[in-house]
mmCIF file of C-alpha atoms in Angstrom:
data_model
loop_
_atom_site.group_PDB
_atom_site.id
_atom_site.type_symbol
_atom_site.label_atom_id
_atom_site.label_comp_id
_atom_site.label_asym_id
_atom_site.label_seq_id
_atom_site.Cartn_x
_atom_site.Cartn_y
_atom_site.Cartn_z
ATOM 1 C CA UNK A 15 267.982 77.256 -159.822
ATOM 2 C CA UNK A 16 267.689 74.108 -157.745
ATOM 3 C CA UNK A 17 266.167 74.431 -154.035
ATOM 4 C CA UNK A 18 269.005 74.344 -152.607
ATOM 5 C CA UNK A 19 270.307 77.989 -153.555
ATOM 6 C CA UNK A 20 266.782 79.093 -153.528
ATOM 7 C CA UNK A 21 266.059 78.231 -150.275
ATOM 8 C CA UNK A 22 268.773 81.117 -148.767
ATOM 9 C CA UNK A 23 266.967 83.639 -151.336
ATOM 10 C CA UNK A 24 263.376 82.657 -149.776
ATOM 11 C CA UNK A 25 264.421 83.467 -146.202
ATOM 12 C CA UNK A 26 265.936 86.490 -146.700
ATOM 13 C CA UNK A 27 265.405 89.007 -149.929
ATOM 14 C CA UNK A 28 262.542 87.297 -151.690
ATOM 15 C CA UNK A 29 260.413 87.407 -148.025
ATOM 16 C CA UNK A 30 261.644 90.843 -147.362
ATOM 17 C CA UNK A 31 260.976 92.192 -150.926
ATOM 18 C CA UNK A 32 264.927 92.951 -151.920
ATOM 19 C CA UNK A 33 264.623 91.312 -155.262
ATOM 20 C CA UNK A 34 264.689 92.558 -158.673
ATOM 21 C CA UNK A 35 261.702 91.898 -160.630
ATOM 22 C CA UNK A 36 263.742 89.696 -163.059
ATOM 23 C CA UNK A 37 264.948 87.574 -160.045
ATOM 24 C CA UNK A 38 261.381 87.400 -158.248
ATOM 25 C CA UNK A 39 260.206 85.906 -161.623
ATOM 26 C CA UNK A 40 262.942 83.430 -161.442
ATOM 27 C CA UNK A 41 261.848 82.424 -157.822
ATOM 28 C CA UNK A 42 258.261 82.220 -158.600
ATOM 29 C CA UNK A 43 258.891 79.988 -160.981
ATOM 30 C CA UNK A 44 260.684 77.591 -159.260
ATOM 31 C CA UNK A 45 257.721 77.614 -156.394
ATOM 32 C CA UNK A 46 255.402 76.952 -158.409
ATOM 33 C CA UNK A 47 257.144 73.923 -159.212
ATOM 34 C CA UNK A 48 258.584 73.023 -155.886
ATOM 35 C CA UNK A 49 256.022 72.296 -153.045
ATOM 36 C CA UNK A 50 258.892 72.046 -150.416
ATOM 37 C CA UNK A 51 260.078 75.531 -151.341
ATOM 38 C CA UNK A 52 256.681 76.633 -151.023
ATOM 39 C CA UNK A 53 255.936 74.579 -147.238
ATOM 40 C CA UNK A 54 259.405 76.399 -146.368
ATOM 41 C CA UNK A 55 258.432 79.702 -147.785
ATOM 42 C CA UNK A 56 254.940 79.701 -146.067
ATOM 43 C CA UNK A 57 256.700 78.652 -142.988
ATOM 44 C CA UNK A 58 258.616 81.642 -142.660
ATOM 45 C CA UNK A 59 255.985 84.133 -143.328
ATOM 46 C CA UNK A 60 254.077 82.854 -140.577
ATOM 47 C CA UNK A 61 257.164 83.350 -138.158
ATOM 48 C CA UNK A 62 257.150 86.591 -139.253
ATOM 49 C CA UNK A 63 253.660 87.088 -138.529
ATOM 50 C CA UNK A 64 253.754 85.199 -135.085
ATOM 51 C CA UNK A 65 256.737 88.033 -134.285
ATOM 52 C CA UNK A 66 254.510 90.539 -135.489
ATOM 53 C CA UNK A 67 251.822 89.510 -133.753
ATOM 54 C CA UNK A 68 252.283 90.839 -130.458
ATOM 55 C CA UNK A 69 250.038 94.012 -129.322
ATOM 56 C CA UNK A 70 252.378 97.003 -130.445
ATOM 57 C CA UNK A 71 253.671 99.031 -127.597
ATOM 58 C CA UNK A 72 253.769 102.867 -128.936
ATOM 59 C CA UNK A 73 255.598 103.948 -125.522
ATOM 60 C CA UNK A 74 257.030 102.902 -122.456
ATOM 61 C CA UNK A 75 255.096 103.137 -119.564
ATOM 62 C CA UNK A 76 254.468 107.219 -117.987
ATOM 63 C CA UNK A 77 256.142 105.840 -114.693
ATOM 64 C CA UNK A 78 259.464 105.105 -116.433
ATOM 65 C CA UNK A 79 259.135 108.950 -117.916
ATOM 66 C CA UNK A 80 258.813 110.102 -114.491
ATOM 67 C CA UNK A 81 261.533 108.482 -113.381
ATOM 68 C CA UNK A 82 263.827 109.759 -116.459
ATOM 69 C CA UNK A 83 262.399 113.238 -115.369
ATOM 70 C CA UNK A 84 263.567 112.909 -112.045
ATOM 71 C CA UNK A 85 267.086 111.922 -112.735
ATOM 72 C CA UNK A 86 267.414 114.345 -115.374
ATOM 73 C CA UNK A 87 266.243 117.056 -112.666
ATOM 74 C CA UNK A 88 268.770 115.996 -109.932
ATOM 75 C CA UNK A 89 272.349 118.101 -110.453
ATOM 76 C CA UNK A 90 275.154 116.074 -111.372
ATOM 77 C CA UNK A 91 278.500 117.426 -110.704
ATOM 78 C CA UNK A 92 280.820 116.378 -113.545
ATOM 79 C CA UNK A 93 284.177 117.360 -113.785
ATOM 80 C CA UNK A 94 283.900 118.446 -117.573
ATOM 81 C CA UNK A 95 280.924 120.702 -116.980
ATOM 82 C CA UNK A 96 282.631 122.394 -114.352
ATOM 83 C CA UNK A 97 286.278 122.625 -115.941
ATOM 84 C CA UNK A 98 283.754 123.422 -119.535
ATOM 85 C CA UNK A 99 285.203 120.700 -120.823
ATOM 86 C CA UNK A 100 283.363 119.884 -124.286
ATOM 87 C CA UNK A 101 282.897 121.399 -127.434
ATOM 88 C CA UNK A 102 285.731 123.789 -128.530
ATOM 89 C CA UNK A 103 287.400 124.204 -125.357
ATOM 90 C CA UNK A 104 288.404 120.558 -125.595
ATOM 91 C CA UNK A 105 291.105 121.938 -128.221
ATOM 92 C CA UNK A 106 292.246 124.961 -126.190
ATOM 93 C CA UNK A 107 293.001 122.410 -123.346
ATOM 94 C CA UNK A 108 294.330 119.633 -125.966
ATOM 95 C CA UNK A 109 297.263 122.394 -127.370
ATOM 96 C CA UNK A 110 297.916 123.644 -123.938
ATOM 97 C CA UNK A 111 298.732 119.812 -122.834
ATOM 98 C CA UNK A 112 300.481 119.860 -125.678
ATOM 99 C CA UNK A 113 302.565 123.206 -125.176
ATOM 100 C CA UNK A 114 303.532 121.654 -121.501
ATOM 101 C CA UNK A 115 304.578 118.249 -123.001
ATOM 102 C CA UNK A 116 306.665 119.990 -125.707
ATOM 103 C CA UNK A 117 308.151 122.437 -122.795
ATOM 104 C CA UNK A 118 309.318 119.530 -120.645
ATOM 105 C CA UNK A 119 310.972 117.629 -123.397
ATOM 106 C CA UNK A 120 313.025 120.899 -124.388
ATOM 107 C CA UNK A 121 313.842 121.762 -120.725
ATOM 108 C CA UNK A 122 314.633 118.492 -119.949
ATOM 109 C CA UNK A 123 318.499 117.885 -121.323
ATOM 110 C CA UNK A 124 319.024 121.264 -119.960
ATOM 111 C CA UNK A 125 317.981 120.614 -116.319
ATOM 112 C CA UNK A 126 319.772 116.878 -116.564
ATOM 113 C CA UNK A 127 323.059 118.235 -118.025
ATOM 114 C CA UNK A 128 322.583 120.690 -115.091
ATOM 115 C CA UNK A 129 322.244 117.789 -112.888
ATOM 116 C CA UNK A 130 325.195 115.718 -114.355
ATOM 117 C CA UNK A 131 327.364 118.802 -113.994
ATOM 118 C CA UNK A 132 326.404 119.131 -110.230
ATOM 119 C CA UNK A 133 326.963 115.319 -109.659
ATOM 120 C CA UNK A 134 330.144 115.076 -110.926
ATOM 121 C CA UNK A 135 331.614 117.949 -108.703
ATOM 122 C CA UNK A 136 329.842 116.072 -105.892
ATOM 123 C CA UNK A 137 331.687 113.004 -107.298
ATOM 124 C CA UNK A 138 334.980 114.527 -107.463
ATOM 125 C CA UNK A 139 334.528 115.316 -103.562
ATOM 126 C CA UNK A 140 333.919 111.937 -102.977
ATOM 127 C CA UNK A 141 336.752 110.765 -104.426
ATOM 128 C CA UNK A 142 339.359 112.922 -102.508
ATOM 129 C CA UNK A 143 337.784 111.839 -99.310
ATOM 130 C CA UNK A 144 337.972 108.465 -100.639
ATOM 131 C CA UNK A 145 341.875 108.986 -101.633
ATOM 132 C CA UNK A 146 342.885 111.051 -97.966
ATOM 133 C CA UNK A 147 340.787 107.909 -96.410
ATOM 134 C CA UNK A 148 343.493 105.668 -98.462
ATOM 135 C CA UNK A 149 346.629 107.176 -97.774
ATOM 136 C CA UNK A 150 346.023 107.623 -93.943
ATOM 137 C CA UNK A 151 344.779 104.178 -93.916
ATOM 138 C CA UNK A 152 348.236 102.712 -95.461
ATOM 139 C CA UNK A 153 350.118 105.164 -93.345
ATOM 140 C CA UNK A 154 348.378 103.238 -89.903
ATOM 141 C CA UNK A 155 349.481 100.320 -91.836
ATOM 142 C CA UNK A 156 352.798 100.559 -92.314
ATOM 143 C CA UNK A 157 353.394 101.835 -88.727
ATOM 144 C CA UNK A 158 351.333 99.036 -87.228
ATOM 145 C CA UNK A 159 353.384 96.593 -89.226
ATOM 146 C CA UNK A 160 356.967 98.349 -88.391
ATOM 147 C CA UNK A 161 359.044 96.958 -85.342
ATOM 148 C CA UNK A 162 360.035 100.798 -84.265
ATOM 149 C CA UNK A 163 363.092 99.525 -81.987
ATOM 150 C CA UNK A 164 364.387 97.543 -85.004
ATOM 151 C CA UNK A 165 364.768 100.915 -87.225
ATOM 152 C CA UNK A 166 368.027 101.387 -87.816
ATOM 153 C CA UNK A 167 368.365 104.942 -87.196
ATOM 154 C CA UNK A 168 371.154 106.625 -89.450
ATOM 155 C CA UNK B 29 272.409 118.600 -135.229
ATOM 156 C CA UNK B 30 269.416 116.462 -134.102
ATOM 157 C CA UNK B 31 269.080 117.378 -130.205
ATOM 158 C CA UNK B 32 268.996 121.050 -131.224
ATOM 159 C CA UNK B 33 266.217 120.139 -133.409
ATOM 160 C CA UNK B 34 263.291 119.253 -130.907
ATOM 161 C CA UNK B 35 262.993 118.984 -127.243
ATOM 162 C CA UNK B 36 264.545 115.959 -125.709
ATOM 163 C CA UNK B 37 260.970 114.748 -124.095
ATOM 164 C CA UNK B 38 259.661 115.167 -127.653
ATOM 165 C CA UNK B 39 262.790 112.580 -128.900
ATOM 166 C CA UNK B 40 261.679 110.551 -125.758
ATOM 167 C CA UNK B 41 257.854 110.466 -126.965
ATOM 168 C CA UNK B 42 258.856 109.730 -130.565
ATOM 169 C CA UNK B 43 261.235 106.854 -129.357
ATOM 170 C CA UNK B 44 260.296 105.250 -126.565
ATOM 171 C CA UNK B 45 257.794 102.849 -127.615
ATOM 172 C CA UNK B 46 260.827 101.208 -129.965
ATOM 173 C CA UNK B 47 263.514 100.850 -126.838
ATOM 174 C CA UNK B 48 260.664 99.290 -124.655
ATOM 175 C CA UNK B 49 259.590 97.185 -127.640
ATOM 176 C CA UNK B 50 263.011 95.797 -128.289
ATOM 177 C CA UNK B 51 264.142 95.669 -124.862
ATOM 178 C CA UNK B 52 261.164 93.861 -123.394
ATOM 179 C CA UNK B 53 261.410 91.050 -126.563
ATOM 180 C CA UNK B 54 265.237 90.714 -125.417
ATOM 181 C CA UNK B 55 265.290 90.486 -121.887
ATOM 182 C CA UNK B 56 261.733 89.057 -121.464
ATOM 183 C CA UNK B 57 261.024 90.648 -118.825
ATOM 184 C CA UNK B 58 259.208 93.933 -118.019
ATOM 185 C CA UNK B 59 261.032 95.253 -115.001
ATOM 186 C CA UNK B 60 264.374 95.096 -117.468
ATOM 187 C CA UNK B 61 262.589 96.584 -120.272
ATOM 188 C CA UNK B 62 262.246 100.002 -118.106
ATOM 189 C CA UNK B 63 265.643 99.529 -116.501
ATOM 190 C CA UNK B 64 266.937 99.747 -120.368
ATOM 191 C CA UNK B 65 264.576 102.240 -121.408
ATOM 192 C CA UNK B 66 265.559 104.588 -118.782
ATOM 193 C CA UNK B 67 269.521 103.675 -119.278
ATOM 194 C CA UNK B 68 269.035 104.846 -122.916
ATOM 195 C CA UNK B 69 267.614 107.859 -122.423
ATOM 196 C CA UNK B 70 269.788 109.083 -119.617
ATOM 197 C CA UNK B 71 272.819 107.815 -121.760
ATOM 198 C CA UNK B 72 270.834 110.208 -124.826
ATOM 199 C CA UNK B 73 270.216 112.819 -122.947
ATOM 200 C CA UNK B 74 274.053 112.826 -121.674
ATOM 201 C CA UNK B 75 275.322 112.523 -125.192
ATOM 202 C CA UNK B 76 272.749 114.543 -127.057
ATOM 203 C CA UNK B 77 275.189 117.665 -127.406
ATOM 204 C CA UNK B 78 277.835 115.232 -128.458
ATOM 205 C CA UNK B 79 275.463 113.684 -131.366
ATOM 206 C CA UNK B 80 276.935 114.596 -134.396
ATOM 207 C CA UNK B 81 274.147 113.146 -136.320
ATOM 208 C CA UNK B 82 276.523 110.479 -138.804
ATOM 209 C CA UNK B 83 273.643 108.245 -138.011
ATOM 210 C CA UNK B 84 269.765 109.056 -137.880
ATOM 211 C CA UNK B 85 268.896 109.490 -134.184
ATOM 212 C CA UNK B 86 266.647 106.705 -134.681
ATOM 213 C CA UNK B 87 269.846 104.450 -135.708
ATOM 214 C CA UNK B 88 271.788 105.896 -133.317
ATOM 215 C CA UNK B 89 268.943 105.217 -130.343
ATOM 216 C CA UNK B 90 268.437 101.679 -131.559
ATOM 217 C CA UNK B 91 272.260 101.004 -130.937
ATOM 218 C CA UNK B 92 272.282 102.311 -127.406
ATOM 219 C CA UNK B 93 269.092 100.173 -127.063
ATOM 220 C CA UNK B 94 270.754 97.009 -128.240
ATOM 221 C CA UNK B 95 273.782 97.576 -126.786
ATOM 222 C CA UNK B 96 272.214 98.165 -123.213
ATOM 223 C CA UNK B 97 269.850 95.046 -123.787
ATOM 224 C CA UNK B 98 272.910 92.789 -124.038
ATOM 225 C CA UNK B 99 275.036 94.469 -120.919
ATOM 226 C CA UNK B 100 271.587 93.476 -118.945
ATOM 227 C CA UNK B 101 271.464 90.237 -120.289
ATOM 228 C CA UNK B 102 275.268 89.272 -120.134
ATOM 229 C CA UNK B 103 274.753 90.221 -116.415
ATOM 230 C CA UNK B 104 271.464 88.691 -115.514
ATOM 231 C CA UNK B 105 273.294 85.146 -117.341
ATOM 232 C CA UNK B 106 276.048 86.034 -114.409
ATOM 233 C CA UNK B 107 273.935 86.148 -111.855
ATOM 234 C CA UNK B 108 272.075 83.100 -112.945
ATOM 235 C CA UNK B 109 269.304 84.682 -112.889
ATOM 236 C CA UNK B 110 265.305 82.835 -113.446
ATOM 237 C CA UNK B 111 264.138 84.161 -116.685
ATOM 238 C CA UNK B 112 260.467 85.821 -115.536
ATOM 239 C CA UNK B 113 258.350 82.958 -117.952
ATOM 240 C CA UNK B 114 259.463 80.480 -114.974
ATOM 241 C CA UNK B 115 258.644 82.651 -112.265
ATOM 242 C CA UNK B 116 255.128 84.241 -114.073
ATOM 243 C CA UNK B 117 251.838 82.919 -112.498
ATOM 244 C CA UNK B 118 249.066 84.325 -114.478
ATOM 245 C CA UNK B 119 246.612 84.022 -112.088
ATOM 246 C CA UNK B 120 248.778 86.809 -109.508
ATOM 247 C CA UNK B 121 247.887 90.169 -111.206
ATOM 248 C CA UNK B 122 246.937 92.368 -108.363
ATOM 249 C CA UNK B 123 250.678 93.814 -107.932
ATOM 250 C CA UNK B 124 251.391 94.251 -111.949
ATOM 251 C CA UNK B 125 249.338 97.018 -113.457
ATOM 252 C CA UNK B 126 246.932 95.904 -116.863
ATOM 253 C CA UNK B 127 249.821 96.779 -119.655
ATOM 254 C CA UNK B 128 252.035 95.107 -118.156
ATOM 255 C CA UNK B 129 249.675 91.921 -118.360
ATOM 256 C CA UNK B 130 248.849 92.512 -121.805
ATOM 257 C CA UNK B 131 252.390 92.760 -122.599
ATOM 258 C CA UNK B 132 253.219 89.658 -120.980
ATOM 259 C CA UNK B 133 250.955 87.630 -122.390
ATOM 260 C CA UNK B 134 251.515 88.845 -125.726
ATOM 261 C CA UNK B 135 255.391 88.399 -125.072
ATOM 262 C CA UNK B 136 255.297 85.123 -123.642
ATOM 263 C CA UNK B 137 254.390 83.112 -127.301
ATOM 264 C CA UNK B 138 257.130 85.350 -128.753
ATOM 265 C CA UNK B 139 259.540 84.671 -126.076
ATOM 266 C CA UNK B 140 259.352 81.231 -126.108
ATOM 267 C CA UNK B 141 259.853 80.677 -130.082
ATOM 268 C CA UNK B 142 262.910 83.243 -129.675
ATOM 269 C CA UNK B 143 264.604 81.136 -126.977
ATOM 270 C CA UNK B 144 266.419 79.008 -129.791
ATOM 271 C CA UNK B 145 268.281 81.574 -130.816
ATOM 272 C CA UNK B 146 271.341 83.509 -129.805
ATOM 273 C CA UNK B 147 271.423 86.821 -129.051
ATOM 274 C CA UNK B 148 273.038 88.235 -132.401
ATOM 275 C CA UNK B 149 270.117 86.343 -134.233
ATOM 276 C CA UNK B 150 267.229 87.456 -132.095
ATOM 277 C CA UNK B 151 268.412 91.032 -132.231
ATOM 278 C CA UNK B 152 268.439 91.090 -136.363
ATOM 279 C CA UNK B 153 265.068 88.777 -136.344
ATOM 280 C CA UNK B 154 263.726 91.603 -133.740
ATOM 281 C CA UNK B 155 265.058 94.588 -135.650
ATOM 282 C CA UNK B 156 263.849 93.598 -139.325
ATOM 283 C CA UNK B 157 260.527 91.374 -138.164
ATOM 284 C CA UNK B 158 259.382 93.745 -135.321
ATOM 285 C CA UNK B 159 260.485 96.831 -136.191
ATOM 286 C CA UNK B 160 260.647 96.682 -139.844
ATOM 287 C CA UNK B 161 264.173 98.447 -140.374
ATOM 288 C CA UNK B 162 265.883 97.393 -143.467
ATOM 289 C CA UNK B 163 269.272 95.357 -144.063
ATOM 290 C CA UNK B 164 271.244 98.681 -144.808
ATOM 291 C CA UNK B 165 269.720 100.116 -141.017
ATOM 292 C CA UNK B 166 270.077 96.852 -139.172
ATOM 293 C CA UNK B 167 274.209 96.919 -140.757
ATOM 294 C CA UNK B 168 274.224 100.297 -139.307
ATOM 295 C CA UNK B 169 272.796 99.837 -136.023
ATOM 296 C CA UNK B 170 274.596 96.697 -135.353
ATOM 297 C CA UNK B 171 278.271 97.938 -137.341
ATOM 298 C CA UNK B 172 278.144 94.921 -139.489
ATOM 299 C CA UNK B 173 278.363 93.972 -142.912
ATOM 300 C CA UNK B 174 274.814 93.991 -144.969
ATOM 301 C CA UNK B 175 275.868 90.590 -146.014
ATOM 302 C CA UNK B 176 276.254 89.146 -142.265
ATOM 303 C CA UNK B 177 272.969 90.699 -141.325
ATOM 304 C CA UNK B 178 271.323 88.863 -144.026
ATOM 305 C CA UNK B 179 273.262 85.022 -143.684
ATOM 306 C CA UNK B 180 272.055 85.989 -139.694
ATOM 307 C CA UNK B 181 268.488 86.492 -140.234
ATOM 308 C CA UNK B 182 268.881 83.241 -142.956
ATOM 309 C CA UNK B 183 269.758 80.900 -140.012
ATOM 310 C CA UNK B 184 267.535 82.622 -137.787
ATOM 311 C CA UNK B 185 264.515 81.878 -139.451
ATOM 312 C CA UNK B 186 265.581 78.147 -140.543
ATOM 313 C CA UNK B 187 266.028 77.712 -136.486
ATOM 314 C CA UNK B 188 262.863 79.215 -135.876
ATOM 315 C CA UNK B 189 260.757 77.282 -138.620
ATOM 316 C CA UNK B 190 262.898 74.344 -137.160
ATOM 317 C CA UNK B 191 261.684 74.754 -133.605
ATOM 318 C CA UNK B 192 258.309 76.200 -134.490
ATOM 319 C CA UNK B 193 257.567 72.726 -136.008
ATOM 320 C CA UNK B 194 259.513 70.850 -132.619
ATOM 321 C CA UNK B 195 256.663 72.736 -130.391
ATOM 322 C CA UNK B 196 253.753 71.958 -132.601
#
């Protein structure tokens, strides 16, 4: 092993202990060898210790506690809670959204063909008033256009 | 699962020190550290019936902790916020109470050395160097691969030998 691919292995699994005993005998060879894998090796264990280093905090401060405490105790109106919303009801309201979805997709075509039957009756109307509109319109028309004294009269 | 287990102050007791540890090393400051300590545990407390336990509550708490530590510090970057090492005069300690002081000072050597590094880095250096979790709880904590949280903590430390070396 050259330093190169031993330098990865120092900063990672040989300083946090992941290595096999086979491998760590491998690596300890090669530092005591290498001096610059060794300066690189020491370098990162006192890194380590520098992060370690600082006072340990066991817990947060009481006052953030208190503060948790207090929010907890306020009420909190939440839709879910008050619609039970969670747990197993969550599937009782999942198949009934279901149910409706699969009911509107059935009743659907019916209430459209429904609808297409009603609008073509309505269309039909239309059209006769649209036709009467016609004829009386070419009827003005022709007697607009029609020189009444000129008609010879048989 | 879990929540059913114990008491939700006792999961507070057992876990706060960890969420203030991390989240004061992240955010460097002390007044963010409780802001993300007390996010965490509202946000457990609100999913504690939900907690199916697929992860150890202690996994499961460290990833709300991280995840909260890096909403606070996208938005602080937004706001272009001072960083509280700018702003810190030692020497003004009658409104900050004695922990805090110890904390700071403590923090403050840290801080600075973890300044080279981004935030994915500092949270694996934090997680494995701080709070001794392993590769395998890191991966889980973070959702990554065991292999990226181990080229991550690689080039963290190489940065950090690098720049411990720079300031000496």
């Amino acid at each position: 092993m050259n330093c190169g691919q031993i330098k990865d292995i120092l900063l990672t699994d040989f300083l946090d202990g992941r290595l096999s005993l086979e491998s760590t005998k491998t690596v300890d060879e090669h530092l005591s060898g290498c001096l610059a894998c060794r300066a690189l090796l020491m370098s990162a264990q006192q890194v380590d210790a520098q992060i370690k280093s600082v006072p340990v905090i066991e817990q947060a401060p009481f006052h953030v506690w208190a503060r948790i405490a207090n929010k907890i105790a306020q009420p909190v109106f939440c839709w879910q809670d008050f619609l039970g919303w969670g747990g197993r009801s969550r599937f009782v309201y999942g198949s009934v959204m279901a149910g409706l979805i699969v009911i509107l997709f059935v009743a659907n075509p019916i209430l459209s063909q429904r609808r297409m039957a009603t609008a073509d009756s309505d269309a039909d109307i239309v059209m006769q008033l649209v036709y009467a509109d016609e004829d009386s319109f070419f009827i003005e028309a022709d007697l607009s256009g029609i020189d009444l004294g000129s008609i010879d009269y048989l | 699962m879990g929540g059913e287990d114990c008491s939700f102050e006792d999961i507070y007791r057992g876990h706060s020190g960890m969420v203030y540890r991390l989240a004061l090393r992240m955010l460097s400051r002390v007044e963010d550290a409780e802001e993300v300590t007390q996010q965490v545990f509202l946000a457990v407390h609100r999913s504690l019936k939900t907690f199916e336990g697929k992860a150890s509550l202690k996994t499961w708490i460290y990833r709300i902790a991280v995840n909260c530590s890096l909403n606070l510090l996208k938005k602080r970057k937004n706001r272009f916020e001072v960083p509280w090492m700018e702003g810190f005069d030692p020497a003004d300690t009658k409104s900050v109470t004695e922990q805090k002081i110890a904390a700071e000072e403590g923090q403050s050597k840290v801080a600075d050395l973890l300044e080279c590094l981004n935030e994915d880095q500092k949270v694996c250096i934090l997680l494995r160097a701080q709070e001794g979790l392993t590769y395998e709880e890191i991966a889980d904590v973070l959702h990554i691969n065991v292999n990226t949280v181990r080229s991550r903590l690689s080039r963290a430390r190489m940065t950090l030998i690098a720049q411990k070396k720079g300031l000496l």
